[in-house]
Amino acid sequence: MSLSYTQNVEILGKPGVARQLTAGATSANTALSAGVFRISMRAVGADVRFAIGQGSQTANATTSHFIADGERLAFAVTRGANIAVIRDAATDGVLELTELG
């Protein structure tokens, strides 16, 4: 039996805009490109907290979603989504984000 990857594996999408979001001491919001429904992201240099939703978002350093330094996560997002990032502790980091079309 021959397997087809396009029939048996969920396709995440074609890489689109690449973003480097600085996670510092205060929350920073970024609007994603129109028509983006999936993202892949990786924390670099520090643990990061993030919030994703409609309209401007504010990430909280203790209660927002967590991504560990070096961890990669992928999400489906709604049209017109924004993402906010903030560092989890005392060290600034970067959230490497790829929009998937």
Tab-separated table of N, CA, C and O in Angstrom:
chain	number	residue	atom	x	y	z
A	1	MET	N	0.840	-1.179	0.000
A	1	MET	CA	0.000	0.000	0.000
A	1	MET	C	0.885	1.241	0.000
A	1	MET	O	1.790	1.391	0.795
A	2	SER	N	0.619	2.140	-0.887
A	2	SER	CA	1.381	3.369	-0.998
A	2	SER	C	0.645	4.492	-0.253
A	2	SER	O	-0.553	4.665	-0.402
A	3	LEU	N	1.396	5.236	0.555
A	3	LEU	CA	0.807	6.350	1.295
A	3	LEU	C	1.134	7.669	0.618
A	3	LEU	O	2.234	7.873	0.136
A	4	SER	N	0.172	8.542	0.591
A	4	SER	CA	0.373	9.882	0.051
A	4	SER	C	0.420	10.868	1.212
A	4	SER	O	-0.507	10.922	2.021
A	5	TYR	N	1.485	11.632	1.309
A	5	TYR	CA	1.595	12.589	2.403
A	5	TYR	C	0.478	13.619	2.376
A	5	TYR	O	0.021	14.070	3.406
A	6	THR	N	0.022	14.006	1.210
A	6	THR	CA	-1.033	15.011	1.143
A	6	THR	C	-2.380	14.449	1.583
A	6	THR	O	-3.270	15.205	1.925
A	7	GLN	N	-2.541	13.147	1.600
A	7	GLN	CA	-3.794	12.543	2.053
A	7	GLN	C	-3.733	12.121	3.516
A	7	GLN	O	-4.759	11.970	4.155
A	8	ASN	N	-2.541	11.918	4.075
A	8	ASN	CA	-2.424	11.340	5.399
A	8	ASN	C	-1.771	12.248	6.436
A	8	ASN	O	-1.681	11.875	7.591
A	9	VAL	N	-1.332	13.417	6.034
A	9	VAL	CA	-0.698	14.348	6.949
A	9	VAL	C	-1.371	15.710	6.794
A	9	VAL	O	-1.571	16.184	5.682
A	10	GLU	N	-1.719	16.331	7.921
A	10	GLU	CA	-2.303	17.659	7.846
A	10	GLU	C	-1.251	18.641	7.339
A	10	GLU	O	-0.138	18.702	7.862
A	11	ILE	N	-1.585	19.386	6.334
A	11	ILE	CA	-0.670	20.358	5.762
A	11	ILE	C	-0.781	21.661	6.559
A	11	ILE	O	-1.856	22.219	6.710
A	12	LEU	N	0.338	22.145	7.082
A	12	LEU	CA	0.322	23.370	7.870
A	12	LEU	C	0.238	24.615	7.002
A	12	LEU	O	-0.247	25.644	7.431
A	13	GLY	N	0.712	24.543	5.806
A	13	GLY	CA	0.657	25.707	4.934
A	13	GLY	C	2.030	26.101	4.439
A	13	GLY	O	3.054	25.605	4.883
A	14	LYS	N	2.021	27.017	3.497
A	14	LYS	CA	3.246	27.521	2.894
A	14	LYS	C	3.799	28.646	3.749
A	14	LYS	O	3.053	29.542	4.162
A	15	PRO	N	5.116	28.660	4.037
A	15	PRO	CA	5.694	29.751	4.823
A	15	PRO	C	5.442	31.102	4.152
A	15	PRO	O	5.634	31.262	2.959
A	16	GLY	N	4.984	32.041	4.958
A	16	GLY	CA	4.740	33.401	4.486
A	16	GLY	C	5.674	34.369	5.184
A	16	GLY	O	6.889	34.160	5.213
A	17	VAL	N	5.112	35.387	5.800
A	17	VAL	CA	5.902	36.406	6.483
A	17	VAL	C	6.595	35.806	7.708
A	17	VAL	O	5.980	35.085	8.480
A	18	ALA	N	7.873	36.118	7.859
A	18	ALA	CA	8.639	35.727	9.047
A	18	ALA	C	8.775	36.953	9.942
A	18	ALA	O	9.085	38.042	9.464
A	19	ARG	N	8.537	36.763	11.224
A	19	ARG	CA	8.608	37.878	12.162
A	19	ARG	C	9.504	37.517	13.341
A	19	ARG	O	9.522	36.364	13.770
A	20	GLN	N	10.228	38.490	13.852
A	20	GLN	CA	11.002	38.343	15.082
A	20	GLN	C	10.407	39.322	16.081
A	20	GLN	O	10.581	40.534	15.954
A	21	LEU	N	9.695	38.789	17.063
A	21	LEU	CA	9.003	39.616	18.039
A	21	LEU	C	9.808	39.645	19.335
A	21	LEU	O	10.024	38.600	19.955
A	22	THR	N	10.251	40.820	19.737
A	22	THR	CA	11.036	40.946	20.960
A	22	THR	C	10.131	40.843	22.170
A	22	THR	O	9.136	41.567	22.284
A	23	ALA	N	10.483	39.931	23.073
A	23	ALA	CA	9.751	39.751	24.322
A	23	ALA	C	10.570	40.411	25.421
A	23	ALA	O	11.569	39.864	25.889
A	24	GLY	N	10.166	41.610	25.790
A	24	GLY	CA	10.876	42.373	26.808
A	24	GLY	C	10.050	42.517	28.074
A	24	GLY	O	9.130	41.734	28.333
A	25	ALA	N	10.356	43.560	28.855
A	25	ALA	CA	9.726	43.771	30.158
A	25	ALA	C	8.267	44.223	30.060
A	25	ALA	O	7.514	44.082	31.011
A	26	THR	N	7.865	44.769	28.900
A	26	THR	CA	6.478	45.189	28.713
A	26	THR	C	5.882	44.460	27.518
A	26	THR	O	6.583	44.076	26.587
A	27	SER	N	4.584	44.292	27.536
A	27	SER	CA	3.876	43.600	26.472
A	27	SER	C	3.979	44.376	25.158
A	27	SER	O	3.861	45.606	25.148
A	28	ALA	N	4.212	43.661	24.065
A	28	ALA	CA	4.285	44.267	22.732
A	28	ALA	C	3.341	43.515	21.800
A	28	ALA	O	3.433	42.290	21.670
A	29	ASN	N	2.423	44.229	21.156
A	29	ASN	CA	1.413	43.650	20.271
A	29	ASN	C	1.828	43.779	18.803
A	29	ASN	O	2.406	44.786	18.404
A	30	THR	N	1.519	42.752	18.001
A	30	THR	CA	1.760	42.765	16.557
A	30	THR	C	0.537	42.192	15.853
A	30	THR	O	0.038	41.130	16.246
A	31	ALA	N	0.060	42.880	14.821
A	31	ALA	CA	-1.031	42.365	13.995
A	31	ALA	C	-0.447	41.404	12.961
A	31	ALA	O	0.561	41.716	12.322
A	32	LEU	N	-1.073	40.249	12.804
A	32	LEU	CA	-0.645	39.306	11.775
A	32	LEU	C	-1.196	39.746	10.422
A	32	LEU	O	-2.153	40.526	10.352
A	33	SER	N	-0.606	39.263	9.352
A	33	SER	CA	-1.039	39.626	8.004
A	33	SER	C	-2.466	39.145	7.742
A	33	SER	O	-2.897	38.123	8.280
A	34	ALA	N	-3.177	39.883	6.890
A	34	ALA	CA	-4.532	39.488	6.506
A	34	ALA	C	-4.497	38.122	5.826
A	34	ALA	O	-3.589	37.823	5.067
A	35	GLY	N	-5.482	37.300	6.090
A	35	GLY	CA	-5.575	36.003	5.429
A	35	GLY	C	-4.733	34.909	6.056
A	35	GLY	O	-4.672	33.799	5.524
A	36	VAL	N	-4.060	35.171	7.164
A	36	VAL	CA	-3.260	34.134	7.844
A	36	VAL	C	-4.165	33.374	8.805
A	36	VAL	O	-4.896	33.974	9.592
A	37	PHE	N	-4.118	32.049	8.714
A	37	PHE	CA	-4.946	31.210	9.572
A	37	PHE	C	-4.137	30.240	10.427
A	37	PHE	O	-4.677	29.551	11.268
A	38	ARG	N	-2.825	30.168	10.182
A	38	ARG	CA	-1.963	29.293	10.970
A	38	ARG	C	-0.619	29.978	11.173
A	38	ARG	O	-0.157	30.712	10.309
A	39	ILE	N	-0.017	29.690	12.334
A	39	ILE	CA	1.317	30.214	12.622
A	39	ILE	C	2.161	29.123	13.259
A	39	ILE	O	1.646	28.188	13.869
A	40	SER	N	3.466	29.275	13.109
A	40	SER	CA	4.442	28.444	13.803
A	40	SER	C	5.366	29.406	14.520
A	40	SER	O	5.764	30.426	13.952
A	41	MET	N	5.682	29.094	15.791
A	41	MET	CA	6.539	30.007	16.532
A	41	MET	C	7.497	29.240	17.421
A	41	MET	O	7.212	28.128	17.857
A	42	ARG	N	8.654	29.883	17.668
A	42	ARG	CA	9.708	29.289	18.496
A	42	ARG	C	10.304	30.380	19.375
A	42	ARG	O	10.636	31.466	18.895
A	43	ALA	N	10.429	30.082	20.670
A	43	ALA	CA	11.051	31.018	21.607
A	43	ALA	C	12.567	30.854	21.535
A	43	ALA	O	13.076	29.741	21.518
A	44	VAL	N	13.283	31.985	21.504
A	44	VAL	CA	14.743	31.972	21.411
A	44	VAL	C	15.317	32.903	22.483
A	44	VAL	O	14.948	34.075	22.552
A	45	GLY	N	16.200	32.386	23.304
A	45	GLY	CA	16.923	33.200	24.268
A	45	GLY	C	16.273	33.359	25.624
A	45	GLY	O	16.913	33.813	26.568
A	46	ALA	N	14.995	33.009	25.737
A	46	ALA	CA	14.297	33.139	27.018
A	46	ALA	C	12.930	32.473	26.920
A	46	ALA	O	12.412	32.255	25.820
A	47	ASP	N	12.341	32.164	28.069
A	47	ASP	CA	10.952	31.736	28.112
A	47	ASP	C	10.084	32.949	27.813
A	47	ASP	O	10.411	34.073	28.225
A	48	VAL	N	8.982	32.733	27.095
A	48	VAL	CA	8.136	33.840	26.645
A	48	VAL	C	6.682	33.537	27.001
A	48	VAL	O	6.255	32.387	26.983
A	49	ARG	N	5.930	34.575	27.310
A	49	ARG	CA	4.474	34.491	27.483
A	49	ARG	C	3.824	35.191	26.292
A	49	ARG	O	4.353	36.159	25.755
A	50	PHE	N	2.637	34.690	25.868
A	50	PHE	CA	1.989	35.278	24.698
A	50	PHE	C	0.473	35.222	24.825
A	50	PHE	O	-0.079	34.400	25.546
A	51	ALA	N	-0.191	36.124	24.085
A	51	ALA	CA	-1.644	36.158	23.976
A	51	ALA	C	-1.995	36.332	22.509
A	51	ALA	O	-1.389	37.156	21.823
A	52	ILE	N	-2.956	35.553	22.017
A	52	ILE	CA	-3.404	35.634	20.625
A	52	ILE	C	-4.908	35.870	20.620
A	52	ILE	O	-5.642	35.199	21.350
A	53	GLY	N	-5.383	36.804	19.793
A	53	GLY	CA	-6.814	37.048	19.697
A	53	GLY	C	-7.131	38.157	18.721
A	53	GLY	O	-6.257	38.669	18.026
A	54	GLN	N	-8.389	38.542	18.685
A	54	GLN	CA	-8.851	39.613	17.813
A	54	GLN	C	-8.549	40.958	18.442
A	54	GLN	O	-8.707	41.146	19.646
A	55	GLY	N	-8.100	41.899	17.625
A	55	GLY	CA	-7.774	43.222	18.124
A	55	GLY	C	-6.487	43.207	18.924
A	55	GLY	O	-5.836	42.168	19.078
A	56	SER	N	-6.114	44.366	19.422
A	56	SER	CA	-4.863	44.498	20.162
A	56	SER	C	-4.882	43.617	21.403
A	56	SER	O	-5.873	43.546	22.122
A	57	GLN	N	-3.775	42.905	21.643
A	57	GLN	CA	-3.646	41.976	22.760
A	57	GLN	C	-2.617	42.495	23.760
A	57	GLN	O	-1.712	43.239	23.399
A	58	THR	N	-2.743	42.056	25.002
A	58	THR	CA	-1.775	42.374	26.040
A	58	THR	C	-1.361	41.067	26.698
A	58	THR	O	-2.208	40.335	27.214
A	59	ALA	N	-0.067	40.760	26.664
A	59	ALA	CA	0.450	39.559	27.313
A	59	ALA	C	0.826	39.887	28.753
A	59	ALA	O	1.329	40.969	29.039
A	60	ASN	N	0.582	38.937	29.635
A	60	ASN	CA	0.899	39.090	31.053
A	60	ASN	C	2.028	38.126	31.398
A	60	ASN	O	1.991	36.951	31.019
A	61	ALA	N	3.020	38.604	32.133
A	61	ALA	CA	4.230	37.816	32.424
A	61	ALA	C	3.994	36.628	33.337
A	61	ALA	O	4.887	35.788	33.484
A	62	THR	N	2.812	36.522	33.927
A	62	THR	CA	2.558	35.371	34.805
A	62	THR	C	1.337	34.546	34.410
A	62	THR	O	1.267	33.371	34.738
A	63	THR	N	0.374	35.141	33.682
A	63	THR	CA	-0.861	34.413	33.410
A	63	THR	C	-1.123	34.102	31.937
A	63	THR	O	-2.034	33.344	31.631
A	64	SER	N	-0.357	34.676	31.021
A	64	SER	CA	-0.563	34.395	29.592
A	64	SER	C	0.043	33.043	29.224
A	64	SER	O	0.782	32.450	30.014
A	65	HIS	N	-0.278	32.571	28.034
A	65	HIS	CA	0.240	31.287	27.552
A	65	HIS	C	1.761	31.288	27.568
A	65	HIS	O	2.395	32.318	27.326
A	66	PHE	N	2.350	30.115	27.806
A	66	PHE	CA	3.792	29.969	28.007
A	66	PHE	C	4.422	29.177	26.866
A	66	PHE	O	3.859	28.181	26.406
A	67	ILE	N	5.584	29.621	26.419
A	67	ILE	CA	6.415	28.855	25.494
A	67	ILE	C	7.848	28.919	26.028
A	67	ILE	O	8.380	30.001	26.289
A	68	ALA	N	8.442	27.750	26.226
A	68	ALA	CA	9.781	27.665	26.803
A	68	ALA	C	10.848	27.993	25.765
A	68	ALA	O	10.651	27.781	24.556
A	69	ASP	N	11.972	28.495	26.230
A	69	ASP	CA	13.120	28.763	25.359
A	69	ASP	C	13.446	27.503	24.561
A	69	ASP	O	13.620	26.428	25.125
A	70	GLY	N	13.467	27.621	23.238
A	70	GLY	CA	13.769	26.499	22.366
A	70	GLY	C	12.561	25.683	21.939
A	70	GLY	O	12.662	24.839	21.049
A	71	GLU	N	11.416	25.922	22.540
A	71	GLU	CA	10.205	25.172	22.198
A	71	GLU	C	9.567	25.746	20.937
A	71	GLU	O	9.632	26.945	20.679
A	72	ARG	N	8.945	24.883	20.134
A	72	ARG	CA	8.207	25.313	18.941
A	72	ARG	C	6.757	24.887	19.096
A	72	ARG	O	6.473	23.762	19.495
A	73	LEU	N	5.849	25.800	18.777
A	73	LEU	CA	4.417	25.529	18.815
A	73	LEU	C	3.793	25.991	17.499
A	73	LEU	O	4.273	26.933	16.874
A	74	ALA	N	2.698	25.349	17.099
A	74	ALA	CA	1.943	25.753	15.914
A	74	ALA	C	0.482	25.916	16.321
A	74	ALA	O	-0.041	25.134	17.127
A	75	PHE	N	-0.160	26.946	15.781
A	75	PHE	CA	-1.545	27.241	16.121
A	75	PHE	C	-2.349	27.614	14.892
A	75	PHE	O	-1.826	28.225	13.962
A	76	ALA	N	-3.640	27.314	14.936
A	76	ALA	CA	-4.596	27.904	14.008
A	76	ALA	C	-5.036	29.220	14.638
A	76	ALA	O	-5.202	29.304	15.862
A	77	VAL	N	-5.177	30.263	13.836
A	77	VAL	CA	-5.604	31.573	14.324
A	77	VAL	C	-6.765	32.067	13.466
A	77	VAL	O	-6.965	31.588	12.355
A	78	THR	N	-7.506	33.018	13.982
A	78	THR	CA	-8.606	33.586	13.224
A	78	THR	C	-8.108	34.728	12.336
A	78	THR	O	-7.078	35.328	12.605
A	79	ARG	N	-8.871	35.003	11.308
A	79	ARG	CA	-8.538	36.112	10.405
A	79	ARG	C	-8.446	37.410	11.209
A	79	ARG	O	-9.282	37.687	12.054
A	80	GLY	N	-7.398	38.180	10.973
A	80	GLY	CA	-7.224	39.452	11.657
A	80	GLY	C	-6.664	39.335	13.065
A	80	GLY	O	-6.789	40.253	13.860
A	81	ALA	N	-6.032	38.205	13.361
A	81	ALA	CA	-5.498	37.990	14.713
A	81	ALA	C	-4.301	38.890	15.013
A	81	ALA	O	-3.586	39.331	14.110
A	82	ASN	N	-4.123	39.154	16.284
A	82	ASN	CA	-2.964	39.868	16.823
A	82	ASN	C	-2.286	38.946	17.822
A	82	ASN	O	-2.935	38.080	18.422
A	83	ILE	N	-0.990	39.143	18.028
A	83	ILE	CA	-0.254	38.410	19.053
A	83	ILE	C	0.547	39.413	19.877
A	83	ILE	O	1.141	40.339	19.330
A	84	ALA	N	0.515	39.216	21.181
A	84	ALA	CA	1.313	40.032	22.087
A	84	ALA	C	2.298	39.124	22.806
A	84	ALA	O	1.978	37.969	23.111
A	85	VAL	N	3.501	39.628	23.063
A	85	VAL	CA	4.534	38.847	23.750
A	85	VAL	C	5.143	39.662	24.882
A	85	VAL	O	5.166	40.897	24.842
A	86	ILE	N	5.642	38.933	25.883
A	86	ILE	CA	6.352	39.526	27.005
A	86	ILE	C	7.290	38.449	27.542
A	86	ILE	O	7.009	37.249	27.414
A	87	ARG	N	8.399	38.845	28.115
A	87	ARG	CA	9.319	37.854	28.680
A	87	ARG	C	8.686	37.247	29.930
A	87	ARG	O	7.887	37.885	30.623
A	88	ASP	N	9.071	35.999	30.233
A	88	ASP	CA	8.526	35.295	31.388
A	88	ASP	C	9.272	35.635	32.675
A	88	ASP	O	8.707	35.595	33.750
A	89	ALA	N	10.542	35.962	32.578
A	89	ALA	CA	11.357	36.250	33.763
A	89	ALA	C	12.154	37.536	33.504
A	89	ALA	O	11.657	38.457	32.864
A	90	ALA	N	13.417	37.585	33.941
A	90	ALA	CA	14.215	38.805	33.844
A	90	ALA	C	15.009	38.933	32.550
A	90	ALA	O	15.623	39.963	32.305
A	91	THR	N	14.991	37.909	31.705
A	91	THR	CA	15.797	37.916	30.480
A	91	THR	C	14.917	38.147	29.259
A	91	THR	O	13.920	37.443	29.068
A	92	ASP	N	15.288	39.140	28.421
A	92	ASP	CA	14.576	39.363	27.162
A	92	ASP	C	14.828	38.200	26.212
A	92	ASP	O	15.882	37.561	26.240
A	93	GLY	N	13.853	37.938	25.358
A	93	GLY	CA	13.988	36.894	24.347
A	93	GLY	C	13.342	37.337	23.055
A	93	GLY	O	12.894	38.485	22.915
A	94	VAL	N	13.283	36.427	22.112
A	94	VAL	CA	12.664	36.682	20.808
A	94	VAL	C	11.706	35.544	20.509
A	94	VAL	O	12.020	34.373	20.755
A	95	LEU	N	10.531	35.888	19.995
A	95	LEU	CA	9.622	34.885	19.487
A	95	LEU	C	9.739	34.906	17.979
A	95	LEU	O	9.372	35.891	17.325
A	96	GLU	N	10.327	33.852	17.413
A	96	GLU	CA	10.444	33.703	15.956
A	96	GLU	C	9.107	33.163	15.482
A	96	GLU	O	8.692	32.071	15.866
A	97	LEU	N	8.405	33.922	14.657
A	97	LEU	CA	7.066	33.552	14.219
A	97	LEU	C	7.019	33.473	12.699
A	97	LEU	O	7.513	34.383	12.023
A	98	THR	N	6.465	32.407	12.182
A	98	THR	CA	6.251	32.252	10.742
A	98	THR	C	4.768	32.180	10.483
A	98	THR	O	4.072	31.345	11.075
A	99	GLU	N	4.273	33.062	9.627
A	99	GLU	CA	2.882	32.998	9.200
A	99	GLU	C	2.781	31.943	8.103
A	99	GLU	O	3.631	31.887	7.201
A	100	LEU	N	1.763	31.097	8.191
A	100	LEU	CA	1.592	30.017	7.217
A	100	LEU	C	0.347	30.267	6.388
A	100	LEU	O	-0.738	30.472	6.932
A	101	GLY	N	0.522	30.302	5.066
A	101	GLY	CA	-0.593	30.578	4.166
A	101	GLY	C	-1.125	29.350	3.510
A	101	GLY	O	-0.639	28.283	3.596
